Coordinates of C-alpha atoms and ligand atoms in Angstrom, one line a residue:
M1 CA 26.8 6.5 -12.1
V2 CA 26.2 9.4 -14.5
R3 CA 29.0 11.9 -14.4
S4 CA 28.7 15.5 -15.5
T5 CA 31.0 14.5 -18.4
V6 CA 28.0 13.7 -20.4
S7 CA 28.6 16.9 -22.3
A8 CA 25.9 16.2 -25.0
L9 CA 23.3 16.7 -22.3
H10 CA 22.3 19.8 -20.5
E11 CA 23.8 19.9 -17.0
T12 CA 20.3 19.8 -15.4
D13 CA 19.4 16.8 -17.5
V14 CA 22.5 15.0 -16.4
R15 CA 21.4 15.5 -12.7
R16 CA 17.8 14.4 -13.5
V17 CA 19.1 11.3 -15.3
A18 CA 21.4 10.4 -12.4
T19 CA 18.5 10.7 -9.9
M20 CA 16.1 8.6 -11.9
A21 CA 18.8 6.0 -12.7
R22 CA 19.1 5.5 -9.0
V23 CA 15.3 5.2 -8.6
A24 CA 15.3 2.6 -11.4
A25 CA 18.2 0.6 -10.0
D26 CA 16.6 0.7 -6.5
G27 CA 13.5 -1.0 -8.0
E28 CA 11.6 -0.8 -4.6
Q29 CA 8.5 0.8 -6.0
R30 CA 5.2 -0.9 -5.6
L31 CA 1.8 -0.4 -7.2
Y32 CA -0.8 -3.0 -6.1
G33 CA 0.6 -6.3 -7.2
L34 CA 2.0 -5.0 -10.5
R35 CA 5.6 -5.7 -11.5
F36 CA 7.9 -2.7 -11.5
D37 CA 8.9 -2.2 -15.2
H38 CA 11.0 0.9 -15.6
V39 CA 11.5 4.6 -14.8
G40 CA 10.9 7.1 -17.6
L41 CA 12.3 10.6 -18.1
L42 CA 12.2 13.2 -20.9
V43 CA 15.5 15.0 -21.8
F44 CA 16.6 17.4 -24.5
P45 CA 20.0 16.6 -26.0
E46 CA 21.6 18.3 -28.9
S47 CA 22.0 15.0 -30.7
V48 CA 20.6 11.5 -29.8
D49 CA 23.8 9.7 -30.8
A50 CA 26.1 12.0 -28.9
A51 CA 23.9 11.7 -25.8
L52 CA 23.8 7.9 -26.0
A53 CA 27.5 7.7 -26.4
G54 CA 28.1 10.0 -23.4
L55 CA 25.6 8.0 -21.3
A56 CA 27.3 4.7 -22.3
D57 CA 30.6 6.2 -21.2
A58 CA 29.0 7.1 -17.9
G59 CA 27.8 3.5 -17.4
L60 CA 24.3 3.8 -18.8
R61 CA 24.3 1.7 -21.9
A62 CA 21.4 1.8 -24.4
V63 CA 20.0 -1.6 -24.9
R64 CA 17.7 -0.5 -27.7
T65 CA 16.1 2.5 -29.2
L66 CA 12.7 3.0 -30.9
P67 CA 10.6 5.9 -32.1
S68 CA 8.3 7.5 -29.5
V69 CA 4.6 8.0 -30.3
V70 CA 2.8 8.9 -27.1
V71 CA 5.3 11.4 -25.7
R72 CA 6.0 12.8 -29.2
D73 CA 2.2 13.5 -29.7
R74 CA 1.9 15.0 -26.2
L75 CA 4.7 17.4 -26.8
A76 CA 3.3 18.4 -30.2
E77 CA -0.1 19.0 -28.7
R78 CA 1.2 20.9 -25.6
Y79 CA 3.4 23.3 -27.5
G80 CA 1.9 23.3 -31.0
L81 CA 5.0 21.7 -32.4
D82 CA 5.0 19.9 -35.7
R83 CA 5.9 16.3 -34.8
P84 CA 9.0 16.9 -32.8
A85 CA 11.7 14.2 -33.1
V86 CA 11.5 12.0 -30.0
T87 CA 13.5 8.8 -29.6
I88 CA 13.0 6.3 -26.8
A89 CA 16.2 4.7 -25.5
H90 CA 16.1 1.9 -23.0
L91 CA 19.2 2.2 -20.8
D92 CA 20.5 -0.5 -18.6
A93 CA 20.4 1.0 -15.1
G94 CA 22.0 -2.0 -13.4
E95 CA 20.3 -4.7 -11.3
G96 CA 18.3 -5.7 -14.4
R97 CA 16.4 -2.4 -14.3
T98 CA 15.6 -0.1 -17.1
L99 CA 15.8 3.7 -17.4
E100 CA 13.6 4.7 -20.3
L101 CA 14.8 8.1 -21.8
F102 CA 12.8 10.1 -24.2
L103 CA 15.3 12.1 -26.2
A104 CA 13.7 15.1 -27.8
T105 CA 15.8 17.0 -30.3
G106 CA 15.2 20.2 -32.1
C107 CA 12.7 21.6 -29.5
P108 CA 12.9 25.3 -28.6
E109 CA 14.9 25.8 -25.4
E110 CA 11.8 27.4 -23.7
V111 CA 10.0 24.0 -24.2
A112 CA 13.0 22.1 -22.7
E113 CA 13.1 24.5 -19.7
D114 CA 9.4 24.3 -19.1
E115 CA 9.4 20.5 -19.3
R116 CA 12.4 20.2 -16.9
A117 CA 10.6 22.4 -14.4
A118 CA 7.2 20.7 -14.6
E119 CA 8.4 17.1 -15.1
R120 CA 5.2 16.2 -17.0
E121 CA 6.7 13.0 -18.5
R122 CA 8.8 11.6 -15.6
H123 CA 7.1 8.4 -14.5
L124 CA 7.5 5.1 -12.8
A125 CA 6.1 2.3 -15.0
F126 CA 4.4 -1.0 -13.9
E127 CA 3.5 -3.9 -16.0
A128 CA -0.1 -5.3 -15.9
A129 CA -1.1 -8.7 -17.1
P130 CA -3.6 -8.6 -20.1
G131 CA -6.4 -9.7 -17.8
S132 CA -5.8 -7.4 -14.9
L133 CA -6.6 -4.0 -16.3
G134 CA -9.2 -3.5 -13.5
V135 CA -6.3 -2.0 -11.8
L136 CA -7.0 1.2 -13.8
A137 CA -10.3 1.6 -12.1
A138 CA -8.8 0.8 -8.7
L139 CA -6.1 3.5 -9.2
R140 CA -8.8 6.1 -10.2
A141 CA -10.8 5.1 -7.1
D142 CA -7.7 5.7 -5.0
G143 CA -7.6 9.3 -6.2
L144 CA -5.0 9.0 -9.0
A145 CA -5.9 11.3 -11.9
P146 CA -5.7 9.9 -15.4
D147 CA -3.0 11.8 -17.3
G148 CA -3.1 10.6 -20.8
G149 CA -1.8 7.4 -22.5
G150 CA -1.8 5.7 -25.9
F151 CA -0.5 2.8 -28.0
N152 CA 3.0 2.5 -29.3
P153 CA 3.1 -0.3 -32.0
S154 CA 6.9 -0.4 -31.9
E155 CA 7.1 -1.5 -28.3
S156 CA 7.8 -5.2 -27.9
D157 CA 5.9 -7.8 -29.9
G158 CA 2.6 -6.4 -31.1
G159 CA 3.0 -3.1 -29.3
R160 CA 2.1 -1.9 -25.8
S161 CA -0.7 0.3 -24.5
V162 CA 0.3 2.8 -21.8
F163 CA -2.0 4.5 -19.2
Y164 CA -0.6 7.4 -17.3
F165 CA -1.8 8.6 -13.9
R166 CA -0.8 11.5 -11.6
R167 CA -0.9 11.3 -7.8
P168 CA -0.7 14.4 -5.7
D169 CA 2.4 14.6 -3.4
G170 CA 4.0 11.5 -5.0
G171 CA 7.5 13.0 -5.0
L172 CA 9.6 11.4 -7.7
A173 CA 6.8 8.9 -8.1
D174 CA 4.1 11.4 -8.7
R175 CA 3.3 10.0 -12.2
V176 CA 2.8 6.4 -12.8
E177 CA 2.4 4.4 -16.0
V178 CA 0.6 1.1 -16.3
V179 CA 1.8 -0.8 -19.4
V180 CA 0.1 -3.7 -20.9
P181 CA 0.9 -5.8 -24.0
G182 CA -1.3 -5.2 -27.1
H183 CA -3.6 -2.5 -28.3
R184 CA -6.3 -2.0 -25.6
R185 CA -8.6 0.3 -27.5
D186 CA -11.6 0.2 -25.1
E187 CA -9.6 0.7 -22.0
L188 CA -7.6 3.5 -23.6
A189 CA -10.8 5.2 -24.7
G190 CA -12.2 4.9 -21.1
H191 CA -9.0 6.2 -19.6
L192 CA -8.6 9.1 -21.9
H193 CA -12.1 10.2 -21.1
A194 CA -12.1 9.3 -17.5
A195 CA -12.3 13.0 -16.5
D196 CA -16.1 12.6 -16.7
P197 CA -17.1 13.4 -13.1
R198 CA -20.4 11.3 -13.2
R199 CA -18.5 8.3 -14.4
E200 CA -15.9 8.8 -11.8
M201 CA -18.5 9.2 -9.1
L202 CA -20.2 6.0 -10.2
E203 CA -16.9 4.2 -9.7
M204 CA -16.6 5.6 -6.2
L205 CA -20.2 4.9 -5.3
T206 CA -19.8 1.2 -6.1
G207 CA -16.8 0.9 -3.7
A208 CA -19.0 -1.2 -1.4
W209 CA -19.5 -3.7 -4.3
R210 CA -15.8 -4.0 -4.6
T211 CA -15.4 -4.7 -0.9
Q212 CA -18.1 -7.5 -1.1
A213 CA -16.7 -9.0 -4.3
L214 CA -13.2 -9.2 -2.6
R215 CA -14.8 -10.7 0.5
A216 CA -16.6 -13.3 -1.6
A217 CA -13.4 -14.2 -3.4
A218 CA -11.8 -14.8 0.0
E219 CA -14.7 -16.3 1.9
L220 CA -15.9 -18.7 -0.8
G221 CA -12.3 -20.0 -1.3
V222 CA -12.0 -18.7 -4.9
A223 CA -8.6 -17.2 -4.2
D224 CA -7.4 -20.2 -2.2
R225 CA -8.3 -22.6 -5.0
L226 CA -6.6 -20.4 -7.6
F227 CA -3.6 -19.9 -5.5
A228 CA -2.9 -23.7 -5.7
R229 CA -3.3 -23.6 -9.5
D230 CA -5.1 -22.0 -12.5
R231 CA -8.5 -23.6 -13.1
T232 CA -11.4 -23.5 -15.5
V233 CA -14.6 -21.8 -14.4
G234 CA -16.3 -25.3 -14.2
E235 CA -13.5 -26.7 -12.0
L236 CA -13.7 -23.7 -9.7
A237 CA -17.5 -24.0 -9.5
A238 CA -17.2 -27.6 -8.5
A239 CA -14.4 -26.9 -5.9
T240 CA -16.3 -24.1 -4.3
G241 CA -19.8 -25.5 -4.6
C242 CA -21.1 -22.4 -6.4
P243 CA -23.3 -22.5 -9.5
A244 CA -20.9 -22.0 -12.5
D245 CA -23.0 -19.2 -14.1
R246 CA -23.1 -17.1 -10.9
L247 CA -19.4 -17.7 -10.2
E248 CA -18.5 -16.6 -13.8
R249 CA -20.3 -13.3 -13.2
L250 CA -18.4 -12.7 -10.0
L251 CA -15.2 -13.6 -11.8
G252 CA -16.0 -11.1 -14.6
Y253 CA -16.2 -8.4 -12.0
L254 CA -13.0 -9.6 -10.2
A255 CA -11.3 -9.5 -13.6
R256 CA -12.3 -5.9 -14.0
L257 CA -10.9 -5.1 -10.6
G258 CA -7.6 -6.8 -11.6
V259 CA -7.9 -9.6 -9.2
V260 CA -8.1 -12.5 -11.6
A261 CA -7.3 -12.9 -15.3
L262 CA -10.0 -14.6 -17.5
Q263 CA -9.4 -16.3 -20.8
G264 CA -12.5 -17.5 -22.7
A265 CA -16.1 -17.8 -21.5
G266 CA -18.4 -20.4 -20.0
R267 CA -17.5 -23.4 -18.0
D268 CA -14.3 -23.9 -20.0
G269 CA -13.1 -20.3 -19.5
K270 CA -9.6 -20.3 -17.8
V271 CA -9.1 -18.4 -14.6
A272 CA -5.8 -17.4 -13.0
L273 CA -5.0 -15.2 -10.0
T274 CA -3.1 -12.0 -10.8
P275 CA -0.3 -10.9 -8.5
L276 CA -2.9 -8.6 -6.9
G277 CA -5.3 -11.4 -6.4
T278 CA -2.8 -13.6 -4.6
T279 CA -3.2 -11.3 -1.6
L280 CA -6.7 -12.8 -1.1
A281 CA -5.4 -16.3 -0.7
G282 CA -4.9 -17.5 2.9
E283 CA -1.7 -19.3 2.1
S284 CA 0.0 -16.4 0.4
P285 CA 2.8 -14.9 2.5
L286 CA 1.2 -11.5 1.6
S287 CA -2.3 -12.6 2.5
L288 CA -5.0 -10.1 3.4
A289 CA -7.7 -12.7 3.3
G290 CA -8.6 -12.1 7.0
L291 CA -8.9 -8.4 6.3
A292 CA -11.2 -9.0 3.3
R293 CA -13.5 -11.0 5.6
L294 CA -13.3 -8.4 8.4
Y295 CA -13.9 -5.3 6.3
G296 CA -16.6 -7.1 4.3
G297 CA -18.2 -8.7 7.4
L298 CA -18.1 -7.4 11.0
F299 CA -16.9 -3.9 10.1
Y300 CA -19.0 -3.6 7.0
R301 CA -22.2 -3.4 9.0
S302 CA -20.7 -0.8 11.4
F303 CA -19.5 1.3 8.4
G304 CA -23.1 1.4 7.3
E305 CA -23.7 3.6 10.4
L306 CA -21.2 6.2 9.3
P307 CA -23.8 9.0 8.7
A308 CA -25.2 8.4 12.2
T309 CA -21.7 8.2 13.7
V310 CA -20.7 11.6 12.1
A311 CA -24.0 13.2 13.1
G312 CA -24.1 11.9 16.6
D313 CA -21.7 10.8 19.3
A314 CA -21.9 7.0 19.4
S315 CA -19.6 4.8 17.3
G316 CA -21.1 2.9 14.3
F317 CA -20.0 -0.3 15.9
E318 CA -22.1 0.3 19.0
L319 CA -25.1 1.5 16.8
A320 CA -24.8 -1.8 14.8
Y321 CA -24.0 -4.3 17.5
G322 CA -25.1 -2.6 20.8
R323 CA -21.6 -3.0 22.4
T324 CA -18.0 -1.8 22.1
P325 CA -15.9 -3.9 19.7
F326 CA -13.7 -5.4 22.4
A327 CA -16.7 -6.4 24.5
H328 CA -18.3 -7.9 21.5
L329 CA -15.2 -9.9 20.5
E330 CA -14.9 -11.3 24.1
D331 CA -18.2 -13.0 23.6
H332 CA -18.0 -13.9 19.9
P333 CA -15.0 -16.2 19.4
A334 CA -15.6 -16.6 15.7
D335 CA -15.6 -12.9 15.1
A336 CA -12.5 -12.6 17.4
A337 CA -10.7 -15.2 15.3
V338 CA -11.4 -13.3 12.1
F339 CA -10.4 -10.0 13.8
Q340 CA -7.1 -11.3 15.1
Q341 CA -6.3 -13.0 11.8
A342 CA -6.9 -9.7 10.0
M343 CA -4.7 -7.9 12.4
A344 CA -1.9 -10.4 11.9
D345 CA -2.3 -10.6 8.1
Q346 CA -2.2 -6.9 7.6
C347 CA 1.0 -6.6 9.5
R348 CA 3.2 -9.5 8.4
E349 CA 5.7 -7.4 6.5
V350 CA 5.2 -4.5 8.9
F351 CA 6.1 -6.7 11.9
D352 CA 9.1 -8.1 10.1
A353 CA 10.4 -4.6 9.2
A354 CA 9.8 -3.4 12.8
A355 CA 11.8 -6.3 14.3
D356 CA 14.5 -5.7 11.7
R357 CA 14.8 -2.0 12.5
L358 CA 14.6 -2.2 16.3
D359 CA 17.8 -2.0 18.2
L360 CA 17.4 -5.0 20.5
A361 CA 20.9 -5.1 22.0
G362 CA 20.8 -5.4 25.7
V363 CA 17.0 -6.0 25.8
G364 CA 16.1 -8.8 28.2
T365 CA 12.3 -8.7 28.2
V366 CA 10.0 -7.4 25.4
T367 CA 6.4 -6.9 26.5
D368 CA 3.7 -6.5 23.9
I369 CA 0.7 -4.7 25.4
G370 CA -2.5 -5.6 23.5
G371 CA -0.3 -8.0 21.5
G372 CA -3.2 -10.0 20.0
T373 CA -2.0 -13.3 18.5
G374 CA 1.6 -12.6 19.4
A375 CA 2.6 -12.2 15.8
L376 CA 4.6 -9.1 16.4
L377 CA 6.2 -10.4 19.6
S378 CA 7.3 -13.6 17.8
C379 CA 9.0 -11.5 15.0
V380 CA 10.8 -9.4 17.6
L381 CA 12.0 -12.4 19.6
A382 CA 13.2 -14.0 16.4
A383 CA 15.4 -11.0 15.9
A384 CA 16.6 -11.1 19.6
P385 CA 17.5 -14.7 20.4
H386 CA 18.7 -13.6 23.9
A387 CA 15.4 -12.0 24.9
S388 CA 12.2 -13.4 26.3
G389 CA 8.7 -12.0 25.8
V390 CA 5.5 -11.2 27.6
L391 CA 2.2 -11.2 25.6
F392 CA -0.4 -9.1 27.4
D393 CA -4.0 -8.9 26.2
T394 CA -7.5 -9.5 27.3
P395 CA -8.0 -12.9 29.0
A396 CA -10.0 -14.3 26.1
T397 CA -7.4 -13.1 23.5
V398 CA -4.5 -14.6 25.4
R399 CA -6.4 -17.9 25.8
A400 CA -6.9 -18.1 22.1
A401 CA -3.3 -17.1 21.3
R402 CA -1.5 -19.4 23.9
P403 CA -1.5 -22.7 22.0
R404 CA 0.4 -21.1 19.1
L405 CA 3.1 -19.4 21.2
D406 CA 6.6 -20.5 21.9
A407 CA 6.0 -21.4 25.6
E408 CA 9.7 -21.5 26.3
R409 CA 10.2 -17.9 25.4
I410 CA 6.8 -16.2 25.8
T411 CA 4.7 -15.8 28.9
A412 CA 1.1 -15.0 28.1
V413 CA -0.7 -12.8 30.6
G414 CA -4.4 -11.9 30.5
G415 CA -5.5 -8.7 32.1
D416 CA -6.8 -5.2 31.6
M417 CA -4.4 -2.6 30.4
F418 CA -6.4 0.1 32.1
A419 CA -5.7 -1.5 35.5
A420 CA -2.1 -2.7 35.3
V421 CA 0.4 -4.0 32.7
P422 CA 3.6 -6.1 33.1
G423 CA 6.9 -4.3 32.8
G424 CA 9.9 -5.0 30.6
D425 CA 13.0 -3.4 29.0
L426 CA 11.0 -2.7 25.9
L427 CA 7.2 -2.2 25.8
V428 CA 5.4 -2.4 22.5
L429 CA 2.0 -0.9 21.8
S430 CA 1.1 -1.8 18.3
R431 CA -2.1 -0.2 17.0
I432 CA -3.4 0.3 20.5
L433 CA -3.6 4.0 21.1
H434 CA -5.6 4.7 17.9
D435 CA -8.4 2.6 19.4
W436 CA -9.0 5.1 22.3
D437 CA -9.6 8.8 23.1
D438 CA -6.9 10.9 24.7
A439 CA -8.1 10.3 28.3
A440 CA -8.0 6.5 27.8
C441 CA -4.6 6.7 26.1
A442 CA -3.3 8.7 29.0
R443 CA -4.5 6.0 31.4
I444 CA -2.8 3.2 29.3
L445 CA 0.4 5.1 29.1
A446 CA 0.4 5.9 32.8
R447 CA 0.1 2.1 33.5
C448 CA 3.0 1.5 31.1
R449 CA 5.1 4.2 32.8
A450 CA 4.3 2.8 36.3
A451 CA 5.5 -0.7 35.1
V452 CA 9.0 0.4 34.0
R453 CA 12.1 2.0 35.3
P454 CA 13.6 5.2 33.8
G455 CA 15.5 4.4 30.6
A456 CA 13.1 1.6 29.6
R457 CA 12.0 2.0 26.0
L458 CA 8.5 2.1 24.6
V459 CA 7.6 1.6 20.9
L460 CA 4.4 2.6 19.2
L461 CA 3.3 1.2 15.8
E462 CA 0.7 3.5 14.3
R463 CA -0.3 5.3 11.2
V464 CA 0.3 9.0 11.5
L465 CA -1.8 11.9 10.2
P466 CA -1.8 13.3 7.6
D467 CA -0.4 10.3 5.7
P468 CA -3.0 9.2 3.1
L469 CA -3.9 5.8 4.7
A470 CA -4.1 7.4 8.1
V471 CA -6.7 9.8 6.8
A472 CA -8.9 6.9 5.7
W473 CA -8.2 4.9 8.9
D474 CA -9.1 7.9 11.0
V475 CA -12.7 7.5 9.8
H476 CA -12.5 3.8 10.3
M477 CA -11.5 4.3 13.9
M478 CA -14.3 6.8 14.4
V479 CA -16.8 4.3 13.1
N480 CA -15.5 1.3 15.0
N481 CA -14.2 2.5 18.3
D482 CA -15.9 5.2 20.4
G483 CA -13.1 7.8 20.8
G484 CA -10.8 5.9 18.4
R485 CA -8.7 8.2 16.1
E486 CA -5.5 8.5 14.2
R487 CA -3.1 11.2 15.4
T488 CA -0.3 13.5 14.3
L489 CA 3.2 13.0 15.4
E490 CA 2.9 16.0 17.6
E491 CA -0.2 14.6 19.3
Y492 CA 1.7 11.4 20.0
R493 CA 4.6 13.4 21.4
E494 CA 2.3 15.2 23.7
L495 CA 0.5 12.1 25.0
L496 CA 3.8 10.4 25.6
A497 CA 5.3 13.4 27.4
A498 CA 2.4 13.8 29.7
A499 CA 2.8 10.2 30.8
G500 CA 6.6 10.4 31.3
F501 CA 7.9 9.2 28.0
E502 CA 10.1 11.2 25.7
L503 CA 9.6 10.6 21.9
R504 CA 13.1 10.2 20.5
G505 CA 12.3 9.5 16.8
W506 CA 10.4 7.4 14.3
T507 CA 11.0 5.0 11.5
G508 CA 8.8 4.4 8.4
L509 CA 7.5 0.8 8.0
P510 CA 5.6 -0.7 5.1
L511 CA 1.9 0.1 4.5
E512 CA 2.5 3.6 5.8
V513 CA 2.9 2.4 9.4
R514 CA 5.4 4.3 11.5
M515 CA 7.4 3.0 14.5
L516 CA 7.7 5.7 17.2
E517 CA 10.4 5.2 19.7
A518 CA 10.3 6.7 23.2
V519 CA 12.2 6.4 26.4
A520 CA 10.8 6.5 30.0
V521 CA 12.2 9.6 31.7
P522 CA 12.5 9.9 35.5
C523 CA 9.1 10.9 37.0
G524 CA 8.8 14.7 37.7
T525 CA 11.2 15.7 34.9
Ligands
LIG601 C1 -6.2 -3.3 17.1 S1 -5.8 -4.7 18.1 C2 -4.0 -4.7 17.9 C3 -3.4 -6.0 18.0 C4 -1.9 -6.1 17.8 N1 -1.2 -5.3 18.7 C5 -1.6 -5.8 16.4 O1 -1.0 -4.7 16.1 O2 -1.9 -6.6 15.5 C6 -6.0 -4.1 19.7 C7 -5.7 -5.2 20.8 O3 -6.0 -4.6 22.1 C8 -6.5 -5.6 22.9 N2 -7.3 -4.9 24.0 C9 -8.4 -4.2 24.0 N3 -8.8 -3.8 25.2 C10 -7.8 -4.3 26.0 C11 -7.7 -4.2 27.4 N4 -8.5 -3.5 28.2 N5 -6.6 -4.8 28.0 C12 -5.7 -5.5 27.2 N6 -5.8 -5.6 25.9 C13 -6.9 -5.0 25.3 C14 -7.4 -6.3 22.0 O4 -7.8 -7.6 22.4 C15 -6.6 -6.4 20.7 O5 -5.8 -7.5 20.7

């Protein structure tokens, strides 16, 4: 805890340090699969020693200090200063986390005030493995703007390269730093000149190549083989049945994307999965392998119809396959299996968090409408040992799900949610309403309301506009489901109210999913 007794620091800086020390100790931040390293902040004390002594008294002990290069040069350039004195202090923020303070002394007060207001140097730092710098391109493709960087030879053994990015509306995390051991001259040159719009557009235009490279890594078993252990290119070629030279070229691209780390060349080159890459392995608890196959397969073709979808009124899926997705899945069990796997994969941690945050006291029956494999229902029931569950979905989906359900606790019911749905104390609709237009949603919600008594609860799991992922998924829904769309909270509130449910509140879940909680009100109120 930083107390205002750190008199060697400006009172605003004391507050800023306290806030960022909490962010550092929390350590919850995520950036792809990179390891959270530290939180950085620029402050303007009168003297470094006095500030460090005061911070130590307040519980933030300096573990080490070193001279700054990158921030010093940025300040010099920004304000025309002659090499200002900037010391880096790594403070122990508790829980094994580090708060990295840049202590600038001797700067004019206007500079200090301007920097405190603009927070140009505050950042959350993540460590990348030497072979996984493809993450830089991925961040740029995600819309994060390069914001400088450099090499500090005094950092750890052999120095570290740092790459800064800004993201709009990131709050306290609006600036991120990727740190990597060693001097990465080429990547730094690319990063510092990444403002070239044609280069940036090329990165974006090749997004489809990335999708297919990731799909290939999942579908050919590359990620699965590497999840078990690191291998040479030759071993991986033998295990996957791919010619080594072709596989090596794919691996080169995957290394650029930050999915694998490569050491050496040819058949003897060593390949390892990066933390990001492990999400493509089927056995990883964080696996998105099903999603890689779905977005690179079934939905890849429908996305190819995006121009026609936007210009016309049919969904890309129907243009590509001639049928609605759910009709197609009913007749194509292999596609349905990939689809359901992708749904379950994407939501493992979301479902756990939802079950964790739901108040399940007094709930006897939980009914999951359009519950797919039953993954969410199983999580909810695990958190409510007293409750039983009903999994409701299309007859074919329920047939496929049944063998893996706990038959003692879950009744699986096949049917059509537009005709009738089973009741319960708690109804769950996870990623259902975004598949349909308002009229269809009204019909589904009316069936739900007809199935329950006043006071029963209904929970929606959806992404909500204008959250960043929801904006992308809104286009995805337009392409793949005729009438499918993401909605704002207000739009959900109105849909629910028209059907006799009152939205009571919402909770944020991982991956920008939100859990909206509503209660059935007496009809006619
Ligand atoms: C996007 S998936 C969501 C699955 C699951 N709730 C989840 O969040 O992972 C939509 C689900 O709605 C089901 N579904 C589509 N049309 C249906 C209908 N008319 N009646 C019942 N279920 C339906 C599909 O089979 C699929 O499982």
